[in-house]
Short mmCIF file of C-alpha atoms in Angstrom, two decimals:
data_model
loop_
_atom_site.label_atom_id
_atom_site.label_comp_id
_atom_site.label_asym_id
_atom_site.label_seq_id
_atom_site.Cartn_x
_atom_site.Cartn_y
_atom_site.Cartn_z
CA MET A 172 3.21 6.82 28.09
CA CYS A 173 1.43 8.03 25.00
CA GLU A 174 -0.81 11.07 24.69
CA LEU A 175 -4.38 11.32 23.44
CA LEU A 176 -6.27 14.15 21.76
CA GLY A 177 -9.95 14.13 20.85
CA MET A 178 -12.60 16.54 19.59
CA SER A 179 -16.40 16.49 19.38
CA ALA A 180 -18.18 19.43 17.73
CA ASN A 181 -21.66 20.33 16.51
CA VAL A 182 -20.28 21.88 13.28
CA PRO A 183 -17.38 20.74 11.09
CA THR A 184 -14.39 22.30 12.85
CA ASP A 185 -10.67 22.21 12.19
CA ILE A 186 -8.40 21.07 15.00
CA CYS A 187 -5.26 22.85 13.71
CA PHE A 188 -4.81 24.94 16.90
CA SER A 189 -5.01 22.02 19.36
CA PHE A 190 -3.07 19.70 17.06
CA THR A 191 -0.24 22.24 16.78
CA GLY A 192 0.24 22.18 20.55
CA PHE A 193 -0.30 18.43 20.72
CA LEU A 194 2.27 17.52 18.11
CA HIS A 195 4.96 19.51 19.88
CA ARG A 196 4.74 16.79 22.54
CA GLY A 197 5.77 14.29 19.83
CA GLY A 198 9.50 14.70 20.21
CA GLY A 199 9.39 18.44 20.93
CA THR A 200 8.34 19.27 24.48
CA GLY A 201 7.47 15.61 25.18
CA PRO A 202 9.22 12.22 24.87
CA HIS A 203 6.66 10.72 22.48
CA ARG A 204 8.89 10.05 19.50
CA ASP A 205 7.54 6.72 18.29
CA GLY A 206 4.90 7.72 15.80
CA TRP A 207 1.63 9.59 15.70
CA GLY A 208 -1.73 9.48 13.98
CA ILE A 209 -4.90 11.47 13.55
CA ALA A 210 -8.36 10.38 12.37
CA PHE A 211 -11.15 12.58 11.03
CA TYR A 212 -14.86 11.87 10.56
CA GLU A 213 -16.27 13.95 7.73
CA GLU A 214 -19.84 13.68 6.37
CA GLY A 215 -20.17 10.02 7.33
CA GLY A 216 -16.72 9.21 5.94
CA TYR A 217 -13.47 8.54 7.74
CA ARG A 218 -9.80 9.05 7.04
CA ASP A 219 -6.67 8.84 9.11
CA PHE A 220 -3.08 9.93 8.71
CA ARG A 221 -0.44 7.88 10.51
CA ASP A 222 3.33 8.10 10.57
CA PRO A 223 5.79 5.94 12.53
CA HIS A 224 8.16 8.93 12.90
CA PRO A 225 8.19 11.76 15.48
CA SER A 226 5.30 14.15 14.84
CA VAL A 227 7.38 17.27 15.34
CA ARG A 228 9.48 16.45 12.27
CA SER A 229 6.79 14.77 10.13
CA PRO A 230 5.87 16.47 6.82
CA ILE A 231 2.47 14.78 7.05
CA ALA A 232 1.90 16.35 10.49
CA ARG A 233 2.89 19.75 9.08
CA LEU A 234 0.34 19.26 6.31
CA ILE A 235 -2.39 18.56 8.89
CA CYS A 236 -1.47 21.79 10.70
CA ASP A 237 -1.52 23.85 7.50
CA TYR A 238 -4.47 22.22 5.68
CA PRO A 239 -7.58 22.66 7.80
CA ILE A 240 -9.69 19.50 7.60
CA LYS A 241 -13.13 20.26 9.03
CA SER A 242 -14.55 17.43 11.05
CA THR A 243 -17.11 16.78 13.78
CA ILE A 244 -15.08 14.04 15.51
CA VAL A 245 -11.29 13.78 15.69
CA ILE A 246 -9.05 11.27 17.48
CA SER A 247 -5.28 11.69 17.61
CA HIS A 248 -2.46 9.87 19.37
CA ILE A 249 1.28 10.28 19.80
CA ARG A 250 3.15 7.23 20.84
CA GLN A 251 5.93 6.34 23.21
CA ALA A 252 6.36 2.65 22.51
CA ASN A 253 6.26 0.12 25.34
CA VAL A 254 4.66 -3.02 23.86
CA GLY A 255 5.39 -3.62 20.15
CA GLN A 256 8.08 -2.22 17.84
CA VAL A 257 8.05 1.24 16.34
CA ARG A 258 6.40 0.56 12.98
CA LEU A 259 3.37 1.57 10.97
CA ALA A 260 1.28 -1.47 11.95
CA ASN A 261 1.63 -0.45 15.62
CA THR A 262 0.74 3.20 15.08
CA HIS A 263 -2.59 4.44 16.50
CA PRO A 264 -5.39 5.17 15.80
CA PHE A 265 -6.66 1.75 14.77
CA VAL A 266 -9.85 1.32 12.77
CA ARG A 267 -12.32 -1.48 12.06
CA GLU A 268 -15.69 -1.47 10.36
CA MET A 269 -18.70 -2.57 12.45
CA TRP A 270 -22.34 -2.27 11.29
CA GLY A 271 -21.16 -0.31 8.23
CA ARG A 272 -19.43 2.29 10.38
CA PRO A 273 -15.74 2.94 10.81
CA TRP A 274 -14.84 2.54 14.50
CA CYS A 275 -11.67 4.35 15.45
CA TYR A 276 -9.66 3.71 18.62
CA ALA A 277 -6.62 5.13 20.39
CA HIS A 278 -5.26 3.97 23.76
CA ASN A 279 -2.93 5.46 26.31
CA GLY A 280 -1.50 3.11 28.93
CA GLN A 281 -0.13 -0.38 29.26
CA LEU A 282 -1.89 -3.67 29.97
CA THR A 283 -0.79 -7.03 31.40
CA GLY A 284 -2.36 -10.38 30.54
CA TRP A 285 -3.96 -8.91 27.41
CA GLN A 286 -2.76 -11.85 25.28
CA THR A 287 -5.52 -14.07 26.69
CA LEU A 288 -8.40 -11.73 25.77
CA PRO A 289 -10.30 -13.91 23.25
CA LEU A 290 -10.69 -12.66 19.68
CA GLY A 291 -13.57 -13.28 17.28
CA PHE A 292 -14.52 -11.02 14.38
CA TYR A 293 -11.47 -8.77 14.59
CA HIS A 294 -7.77 -9.60 14.66
CA PRO A 295 -4.77 -7.36 15.21
CA VAL A 296 -2.47 -6.48 12.31
CA GLY A 297 0.39 -5.38 14.56
CA ASP A 298 1.58 -6.74 17.91
CA THR A 299 0.58 -4.17 20.54
CA ASP A 300 -1.51 -4.68 23.69
CA SER A 301 -3.57 -1.68 22.48
CA GLU A 302 -4.71 -3.17 19.18
CA HIS A 303 -5.38 -6.59 20.73
CA ALA A 304 -7.57 -4.92 23.38
CA PHE A 305 -9.41 -2.99 20.62
CA CYS A 306 -10.12 -6.15 18.63
CA TRP A 307 -11.40 -7.88 21.78
CA LEU A 308 -13.53 -4.90 22.84
CA LEU A 309 -15.12 -4.41 19.41
CA GLY A 310 -15.65 -8.15 19.01
CA GLU A 311 -17.47 -8.29 22.37
CA LEU A 312 -19.70 -5.34 21.38
CA ARG A 313 -20.53 -7.04 18.06
CA ARG A 314 -21.16 -10.41 19.68
CA ARG A 315 -23.78 -8.86 21.99
CA PHE A 316 -25.09 -6.37 19.42
CA PRO A 317 -24.96 -8.07 16.00
CA GLU A 318 -26.82 -5.10 14.51
CA LEU A 319 -26.62 -1.34 14.93
CA PRO A 320 -28.67 -0.41 18.06
CA ALA A 321 -32.06 0.63 16.75
CA ASP A 322 -33.28 2.90 19.55
CA ASP A 323 -32.24 4.78 22.70
CA GLU A 324 -32.76 1.79 24.97
CA GLN A 325 -30.48 -0.45 22.89
CA ARG A 326 -27.96 2.38 22.64
CA ARG A 327 -27.91 2.77 26.44
CA GLY A 328 -27.39 -0.99 26.70
CA LEU A 329 -24.45 -0.75 24.32
CA TRP A 330 -22.88 2.04 26.36
CA ARG A 331 -23.33 0.10 29.64
CA LEU A 332 -21.60 -2.87 28.03
CA LEU A 333 -18.81 -0.61 26.71
CA HIS A 334 -18.28 0.74 30.23
CA ARG A 335 -18.07 -2.77 31.69
CA LEU A 336 -15.54 -3.80 29.02
CA CYS A 337 -13.44 -0.68 29.71
CA GLU A 338 -13.52 -1.42 33.42
CA ARG A 339 -12.32 -4.95 32.68
CA LEU A 340 -9.40 -3.53 30.67
CA ARG A 341 -8.66 -1.03 33.46
CA GLY A 342 -8.29 -4.09 35.68
CA LEU A 343 -5.37 -5.17 33.45
CA GLY A 344 -3.39 -1.94 33.86
CA VAL A 345 -3.73 1.60 32.57
CA PHE A 346 -6.47 2.10 29.99
CA ASN A 347 -7.24 5.65 28.90
CA LEU A 348 -9.35 5.43 25.77
CA LEU A 349 -10.75 7.48 22.92
CA LEU A 350 -13.19 5.60 20.68
CA ALA A 351 -15.58 6.84 18.01
CA ASP A 352 -18.13 5.52 15.52
CA GLY A 353 -18.81 8.66 13.51
CA ASP A 354 -21.85 9.68 15.60
CA TYR A 355 -20.46 9.43 19.12
CA LEU A 356 -17.08 9.98 20.74
CA TYR A 357 -16.40 7.79 23.77
CA ALA A 358 -13.78 8.75 26.37
CA PHE A 359 -12.82 6.41 29.20
CA CYS A 360 -10.46 7.56 31.95
CA SER A 361 -8.17 5.19 33.77
CA THR A 362 -5.61 7.68 35.07
CA ARG A 363 -5.43 10.88 33.00
CA LEU A 364 -7.88 12.54 30.61
CA ALA A 365 -9.15 16.14 30.68
CA HIS A 366 -11.70 18.05 28.62
CA ILE A 367 -12.94 21.53 27.87
CA THR A 368 -16.06 22.76 26.09
CA ARG A 369 -15.90 26.03 24.21
CA ARG A 370 -19.10 27.89 23.32
CA ALA A 371 -20.27 31.51 22.98
CA PRO A 372 -19.05 33.91 24.19
CA PHE A 373 -15.75 32.61 22.77
CA GLY A 374 -12.46 33.98 24.06
CA ARG A 375 -8.73 33.63 23.62
CA ALA A 376 -6.66 30.52 24.36
CA ASN A 377 -2.88 30.16 24.77
CA LEU A 378 -1.18 26.86 23.99
CA SER A 379 0.96 25.43 26.79
CA ASP A 380 3.41 23.67 24.45
CA ALA A 381 3.97 26.24 21.70
CA GLU A 382 3.86 30.00 21.39
CA LEU A 383 0.45 30.32 19.82
CA THR A 384 -2.71 32.16 20.81
CA VAL A 385 -6.03 31.94 19.05
CA ASN A 386 -9.11 34.10 19.43
CA PHE A 387 -11.92 31.60 18.86
CA ALA A 388 -14.40 34.49 18.48
CA GLU A 389 -12.83 35.15 15.08
CA HIS A 390 -13.30 31.55 13.88
CA THR A 391 -16.73 30.58 15.22
CA THR A 392 -20.42 31.38 15.02
CA PRO A 393 -22.54 31.90 18.17
CA ASP A 394 -24.12 28.42 17.95
CA ASP A 395 -20.84 26.46 17.75
CA VAL A 396 -20.07 23.99 20.52
CA VAL A 397 -16.61 22.45 20.36
CA SER A 398 -15.20 20.13 23.01
CA VAL A 399 -11.57 19.03 23.16
CA LEU A 400 -10.19 16.12 25.20
CA ALA A 401 -6.52 15.54 25.98
CA THR A 402 -4.32 13.53 28.29
CA GLU A 403 -3.15 16.83 29.81
CA PRO A 404 -4.72 20.26 29.28
CA LEU A 405 -3.39 21.89 26.11
CA THR A 406 -3.95 25.52 27.10
CA ASP A 407 -2.78 27.44 30.18
CA ASN A 408 -5.53 30.05 30.50
CA GLU A 409 -8.70 27.92 30.48
CA ASP A 410 -10.36 25.67 33.06
CA TRP A 411 -10.09 22.08 31.90
CA VAL A 412 -12.11 19.39 33.69
CA ARG A 413 -10.17 16.29 34.69
CA MET A 414 -12.06 13.03 34.33
CA VAL A 415 -12.40 10.59 37.23
CA PRO A 416 -10.78 7.11 37.01
CA GLY A 417 -13.43 4.62 35.87
CA GLU A 418 -15.56 7.28 34.18
CA LEU A 419 -16.93 6.85 30.64
CA LEU A 420 -18.22 9.95 28.87
CA VAL A 421 -20.28 9.75 25.67
CA TRP A 422 -20.05 12.89 23.52
CA LYS A 423 -22.20 13.98 20.60
CA ASP A 424 -22.13 17.32 18.81
CA GLY A 425 -19.74 18.75 21.43
CA GLU A 426 -21.94 17.85 24.42
CA ILE A 427 -21.83 15.05 26.99
CA VAL A 428 -24.92 12.92 26.33
CA ALA A 429 -24.21 10.08 28.77
CA ARG A 430 -21.94 9.37 31.71
CA HIS A 431 -21.16 5.97 33.22
CA GLY A 432 -19.08 5.12 36.24
CA PRO A 433 -18.01 6.89 39.38
CA GLY A 434 -18.25 10.48 38.07
CA PRO A 435 -21.08 12.80 39.15
CA ALA A 436 -24.37 11.85 37.50
CA MET B 151 -14.87 5.66 -15.63
CA CYS B 152 -12.23 5.75 -12.97
CA GLU B 153 -8.56 4.95 -13.30
CA LEU B 154 -6.45 2.45 -11.39
CA LEU B 155 -2.74 2.42 -10.52
CA GLY B 156 -0.90 -0.40 -8.78
CA MET B 157 2.66 -1.40 -7.92
CA SER B 158 4.36 -4.60 -6.79
CA ALA B 159 8.09 -4.53 -6.02
CA ASN B 160 10.71 -6.75 -4.41
CA VAL B 161 12.24 -3.81 -2.49
CA PRO B 162 10.53 -0.84 -0.85
CA THR B 163 10.10 1.58 -3.75
CA ASP B 164 8.55 5.01 -4.07
CA ILE B 165 5.86 5.50 -6.68
CA CYS B 166 6.32 9.28 -7.02
CA PHE B 167 7.11 9.12 -10.77
CA SER B 168 4.09 7.03 -11.77
CA PHE B 169 1.80 8.83 -9.32
CA THR B 170 2.80 12.21 -10.77
CA GLY B 171 1.57 11.14 -14.20
CA PHE B 172 -1.45 9.37 -12.78
CA LEU B 173 -2.73 12.30 -10.74
CA HIS B 174 -2.65 14.59 -13.75
CA ARG B 175 -5.55 12.50 -15.01
CA GLY B 176 -7.51 13.59 -11.90
CA GLY B 177 -8.90 16.79 -13.31
CA GLY B 178 -5.83 17.68 -15.39
CA THR B 179 -5.50 15.63 -18.59
CA GLY B 180 -8.46 13.42 -17.60
CA PRO B 181 -12.06 13.92 -16.46
CA HIS B 182 -11.63 12.14 -13.09
CA ARG B 183 -12.45 15.02 -10.75
CA ASP B 184 -14.40 13.20 -8.04
CA GLY B 185 -11.73 12.22 -5.56
CA TRP B 186 -8.64 10.07 -5.37
CA GLY B 187 -6.81 7.83 -2.95
CA ILE B 188 -3.58 5.90 -2.56
CA ALA B 189 -2.69 3.03 -0.22
CA PHE B 190 0.77 1.86 0.82
CA TYR B 191 1.92 -1.37 2.45
CA GLU B 192 5.05 -0.81 4.51
CA GLU B 193 6.73 -3.44 6.71
CA GLY B 194 3.49 -5.29 7.38
CA GLY B 195 1.63 -2.05 8.05
CA TYR B 196 -0.86 -0.19 5.90
CA ARG B 197 -1.85 3.42 5.37
CA ASP B 198 -3.94 5.24 2.86
CA PHE B 199 -4.49 8.84 1.87
CA ARG B 200 -7.87 9.73 0.42
CA ASP B 201 -9.38 13.03 -0.67
CA PRO B 202 -12.83 13.66 -2.18
CA HIS B 203 -11.40 16.55 -4.26
CA PRO B 204 -9.62 16.52 -7.66
CA SER B 205 -6.13 15.07 -7.30
CA VAL B 206 -4.50 17.69 -9.48
CA ARG B 207 -5.35 20.42 -6.95
CA SER B 208 -5.08 18.38 -3.74
CA PRO B 209 -2.36 19.44 -1.25
CA ILE B 210 -2.36 15.87 0.06
CA ALA B 211 -1.64 14.56 -3.45
CA ARG B 212 1.20 17.07 -3.78
CA LEU B 213 2.62 15.79 -0.49
CA ILE B 214 2.55 12.21 -1.81
CA CYS B 215 4.49 13.37 -4.90
CA ASP B 216 7.08 15.23 -2.83
CA TYR B 217 7.45 12.87 0.14
CA PRO B 218 8.68 9.51 -1.13
CA ILE B 219 6.94 6.73 0.81
CA LYS B 220 8.76 3.48 0.10
CA SER B 221 6.45 0.53 -0.22
CA THR B 222 6.33 -2.96 -1.75
CA ILE B 223 2.64 -2.76 -2.72
CA VAL B 224 0.69 0.34 -3.74
CA ILE B 225 -2.90 0.73 -4.91
CA SER B 226 -4.24 4.06 -6.14
CA HIS B 227 -7.51 5.22 -7.70
CA ILE B 228 -8.93 8.39 -9.19
CA ARG B 229 -12.66 8.62 -9.40
CA GLN B 230 -15.25 9.79 -11.83
CA ALA B 231 -18.43 9.22 -9.89
CA ASN B 232 -21.25 7.21 -11.40
CA VAL B 233 -22.89 5.37 -8.46
CA GLY B 234 -22.81 7.24 -5.12
CA GLN B 235 -22.21 10.90 -4.29
CA VAL B 236 -18.83 12.60 -4.31
CA ARG B 237 -17.84 12.26 -0.65
CA LEU B 238 -15.12 10.77 1.49
CA ALA B 239 -17.06 7.59 2.32
CA ASN B 240 -17.26 6.79 -1.41
CA THR B 241 -13.57 7.43 -2.12
CA HIS B 242 -11.38 4.44 -3.02
CA PRO B 243 -9.36 2.53 -1.99
CA PHE B 244 -11.48 0.72 0.59
CA VAL B 245 -9.94 -1.38 3.32
CA ARG B 246 -11.09 -4.15 5.65
CA GLU B 247 -9.15 -6.40 8.01
CA MET B 248 -9.29 -10.16 7.33
CA TRP B 249 -7.10 -12.76 9.19
CA GLY B 250 -5.19 -9.90 10.84
CA ARG B 251 -4.27 -8.38 7.48
CA PRO B 252 -5.43 -5.15 5.91
CA TRP B 253 -7.12 -5.96 2.56
CA CYS B 254 -7.19 -3.01 0.23
CA TYR B 255 -9.43 -2.70 -2.84
CA ALA B 256 -10.00 -0.32 -5.72
CA HIS B 257 -12.45 -0.83 -8.60
CA ASN B 258 -12.85 0.66 -12.04
CA GLY B 259 -16.16 0.11 -13.79
CA GLN B 260 -19.86 0.02 -13.07
CA LEU B 261 -22.11 -2.86 -12.00
CA THR B 262 -25.83 -3.57 -12.21
CA GLY B 263 -27.81 -5.68 -9.76
CA TRP B 264 -25.04 -5.36 -7.15
CA GLN B 265 -27.56 -4.48 -4.41
CA THR B 266 -28.60 -8.14 -4.11
CA LEU B 267 -25.08 -9.49 -3.49
CA PRO B 268 -25.50 -10.86 0.07
CA LEU B 269 -23.33 -9.40 2.85
CA GLY B 270 -22.00 -11.15 5.95
CA PHE B 271 -18.90 -10.10 7.87
CA TYR B 272 -18.35 -6.82 6.05
CA HIS B 273 -20.72 -3.94 5.38
CA PRO B 274 -20.26 -0.82 3.26
CA VAL B 275 -19.79 2.57 4.91
CA GLY B 276 -20.67 4.53 1.76
CA ASP B 277 -23.22 3.81 -0.96
CA THR B 278 -21.25 2.77 -4.06
CA ASP B 279 -21.54 -0.40 -6.11
CA SER B 280 -17.75 -0.74 -5.70
CA GLU B 281 -17.69 -0.94 -1.90
CA HIS B 282 -20.72 -3.23 -1.80
CA ALA B 283 -18.99 -5.60 -4.23
CA PHE B 284 -15.82 -5.48 -2.08
CA CYS B 285 -17.74 -6.37 1.10
CA TRP B 286 -19.44 -9.25 -0.69
CA LEU B 287 -16.20 -10.51 -2.25
CA LEU B 288 -14.19 -10.40 0.99
CA GLY B 289 -17.09 -11.92 2.94
CA GLU B 290 -17.24 -14.83 0.46
CA LEU B 291 -13.48 -15.41 0.77
CA ARG B 292 -13.73 -15.40 4.55
CA ARG B 293 -16.76 -17.67 4.61
CA ARG B 294 -14.86 -20.31 2.61
CA PHE B 295 -11.48 -19.62 4.25
CA PRO B 296 -12.14 -18.73 7.91
CA GLU B 297 -8.38 -18.78 8.55
CA LEU B 298 -5.33 -17.55 6.67
CA PRO B 299 -4.41 -20.21 4.05
CA ALA B 300 -1.69 -22.30 5.65
CA ASP B 301 0.11 -23.68 2.59
CA ASP B 302 0.47 -23.38 -1.19
CA GLU B 303 -2.45 -25.68 -1.91
CA GLN B 304 -4.86 -23.65 0.22
CA ARG B 305 -3.49 -20.46 -1.29
CA ARG B 306 -4.12 -21.76 -4.80
CA GLY B 307 -7.67 -22.66 -3.71
CA LEU B 308 -8.16 -19.12 -2.43
CA TRP B 309 -6.97 -17.64 -5.75
CA ARG B 310 -9.25 -19.93 -7.76
CA LEU B 311 -12.18 -18.80 -5.62
CA LEU B 312 -11.14 -15.15 -6.05
CA HIS B 313 -11.10 -15.62 -9.82
CA ARG B 314 -14.59 -17.16 -9.80
CA LEU B 315 -15.91 -14.28 -7.67
CA CYS B 316 -14.32 -11.73 -10.02
CA GLU B 317 -15.88 -13.47 -13.01
CA ARG B 318 -19.25 -13.31 -11.27
CA LEU B 319 -18.82 -9.56 -10.78
CA ARG B 320 -17.69 -9.17 -14.40
CA GLY B 321 -21.07 -10.72 -15.27
CA LEU B 322 -22.72 -7.70 -13.60
CA GLY B 323 -20.93 -5.10 -15.73
CA VAL B 324 -17.40 -3.71 -15.87
CA PHE B 325 -15.11 -4.90 -13.09
CA ASN B 326 -11.43 -3.98 -13.32
CA LEU B 327 -9.89 -4.66 -9.92
CA LEU B 328 -6.79 -4.07 -7.85
CA LEU B 329 -6.77 -5.92 -4.52
CA ALA B 330 -3.96 -6.54 -2.01
CA ASP B 331 -3.36 -8.20 1.33
CA GLY B 332 0.17 -6.96 2.07
CA ASP B 333 1.85 -10.07 0.59
CA TYR B 334 0.14 -10.32 -2.79
CA LEU B 335 -1.29 -7.86 -5.28
CA TYR B 336 -4.25 -9.17 -7.31
CA ALA B 337 -5.22 -7.62 -10.64
CA PHE B 338 -8.37 -8.65 -12.49
CA CYS B 339 -9.12 -7.31 -15.96
CA SER B 340 -12.64 -6.82 -17.22
CA THR B 341 -11.96 -4.29 -19.99
CA ARG B 342 -8.76 -2.29 -19.45
CA LEU B 343 -5.65 -2.92 -17.35
CA ALA B 344 -2.01 -2.86 -18.49
CA HIS B 345 1.30 -3.63 -16.76
CA ILE B 346 5.02 -3.24 -17.15
CA THR B 347 7.90 -4.84 -15.26
CA ARG B 348 11.13 -2.90 -14.90
CA ARG B 349 14.38 -4.68 -14.03
CA ALA B 350 18.11 -4.35 -14.83
CA PRO B 351 19.31 -2.96 -17.13
CA PHE B 352 17.09 -0.02 -16.20
CA GLY B 353 16.48 2.77 -18.68
CA ARG B 354 14.63 6.04 -19.08
CA ALA B 355 10.86 6.50 -19.08
CA ASN B 356 8.77 9.46 -20.23
CA LEU B 357 5.37 10.15 -18.70
CA SER B 358 2.50 10.43 -21.18
CA ASP B 359 0.47 12.86 -19.03
CA ALA B 360 3.12 15.25 -17.72
CA GLU B 361 6.48 16.53 -18.87
CA LEU B 362 8.65 14.31 -16.74
CA THR B 363 11.38 11.80 -17.55
CA VAL B 364 13.11 9.54 -15.07
CA ASN B 365 16.24 7.48 -15.47
CA PHE B 366 15.48 4.45 -13.30
CA ALA B 367 19.14 3.43 -13.44
CA GLU B 368 19.87 6.31 -11.06
CA HIS B 369 17.30 5.18 -8.50
CA THR B 370 17.65 1.40 -8.45
CA THR B 371 20.05 -1.43 -7.67
CA PRO B 372 20.64 -4.30 -10.15
CA ASP B 373 18.41 -6.73 -8.19
CA ASP B 374 15.32 -4.49 -8.09
CA VAL B 375 12.16 -5.73 -9.80
CA VAL B 376 9.34 -3.18 -9.92
CA SER B 377 6.04 -3.76 -11.73
CA VAL B 378 3.46 -1.07 -12.34
CA LEU B 379 -0.17 -1.64 -13.38
CA ALA B 380 -2.50 1.04 -14.73
CA THR B 381 -5.79 1.38 -16.58
CA GLU B 382 -3.85 2.88 -19.49
CA PRO B 383 -0.05 2.86 -19.97
CA LEU B 384 1.56 5.76 -18.11
CA THR B 385 4.68 6.11 -20.26
CA ASP B 386 5.02 6.58 -24.02
CA ASN B 387 8.41 4.93 -24.63
CA GLU B 388 7.98 1.50 -22.99
CA ASP B 389 6.15 -1.67 -23.99
CA TRP B 390 3.23 -2.17 -21.64
CA VAL B 391 1.36 -5.49 -21.67
CA ARG B 392 -2.42 -5.24 -21.86
CA MET B 393 -4.31 -7.81 -19.80
CA VAL B 394 -6.99 -10.01 -21.33
CA PRO B 395 -10.64 -9.69 -20.19
CA GLY B 396 -11.33 -12.34 -17.55
CA GLU B 397 -7.67 -12.65 -16.54
CA LEU B 398 -6.55 -12.59 -12.89
CA LEU B 399 -2.85 -12.01 -12.20
CA VAL B 400 -1.30 -12.60 -8.77
CA TRP B 401 1.83 -10.53 -8.14
CA LYS B 402 4.45 -10.88 -5.44
CA ASP B 403 7.76 -9.02 -5.17
CA GLY B 404 7.27 -7.52 -8.64
CA GLU B 405 6.72 -10.88 -10.41
CA ILE B 406 3.60 -12.70 -11.60
CA VAL B 407 3.32 -15.82 -9.42
CA ALA B 408 -0.06 -17.07 -10.66
CA ARG B 409 -2.41 -16.50 -13.57
CA HIS B 410 -6.07 -17.54 -13.78
CA GLY B 411 -8.47 -17.20 -16.64
CA PRO B 412 -8.20 -16.90 -20.40
CA GLY B 413 -4.72 -15.35 -20.58
CA PRO B 414 -1.73 -17.39 -21.79
CA ALA B 415 -0.62 -19.93 -19.15
#
């Protein structure tokens, strides 16, 4: 199984602390040796860094730890290959442009019968179940919403459709998802996904996977709201919330703005 | 004006030497301080590194110089902004998926009247003339070729159409182009673009913009063919070929496989 890491924040924030713990799972404390990637949204722009080598030994991953890129939405993934070879084209996150926005996607899990999901606008470059499912999902959203949703009602309709599509993919196996469009971060839980929101008063956090402690009070202002999502909690002294299978959370500026599925309303 | 750098090779080759000279133009020997990017095709996969800061001071650019990524096609760009703010969304190269392939694009020049070029499948994320022209160009190719060209005749038809579209853009101003799909590298000259092909017997080359000499004989095998394209020649002891305005060259495995326009047939 792969591992997911996400962040939603109300101010441009660097994810160096969480990413340091996360990448130790990429061939260090974890078995996820088959590549890694991380995507950043910055001022309406998007960039990702991907490497088909273990993150714990990757010079690009070290750069990301040492060079704080400040972002409001981050999606990262470390891979343990099941479907598809270990190569760059199969390395998450995947990205496609829709409505003039870069949509970024990372998947943890494995699907069956995914080959028959029909494709339209978007086609996979590699040969994973994950990328095929992404192309199908985004194509279905675009088919029903040819234009960017113009108001809250259309946006809620889009999110309901996204939840239904995620539930359909959950019916094909394990489908834990992080998806983003630059404004919103979407998290869908099939089996494992946890989150934590940090806000004032900020305290200390200890990584579970590496010997590192950070005092967020030294790096934040009182109005900052920063939420982190991960397959498994990354720190051992904070209360992470585990998502419920079938639950879709929509995040903006570090806060949950919508919830679909079996979780508490 | 911006500067372009491209490579086509018949074996995975690192571009560290050429890139070292090229990035000195990004705020060092040149005025191109408004961001830079580089894209690599590797084993059917694609990745790019982009930074909206001057290349000569960018830690990501230093990484690219020090960490040899071996690739058969490379496109790089350093920017001097004219249309669109200095920000990540306006930083070349741009990429879109068509027919399950990542198409990568970088443009040098400035266009007028580009806002009226009609868009279809692809929409810009940023607000430059360059990205708008890319979305139009790729959309036109896809409209006429909904599927990947299946044989040489269809491919030749695609290239003829590409040349006509480039000529139309040249009619709107200055349009020097590097474009790639993972198999082919396309170079269109509007005002300035030069190329050199290196093959056995390999010799020494001296960078024009930095004190660096390389002896390619030490880094190659006798069958290697490596072609480099740049806005201006990067070395001062080799014979670069300057392209002719209106000429489109199609490169594969380091060789020119097709030529459209006013250049010699």
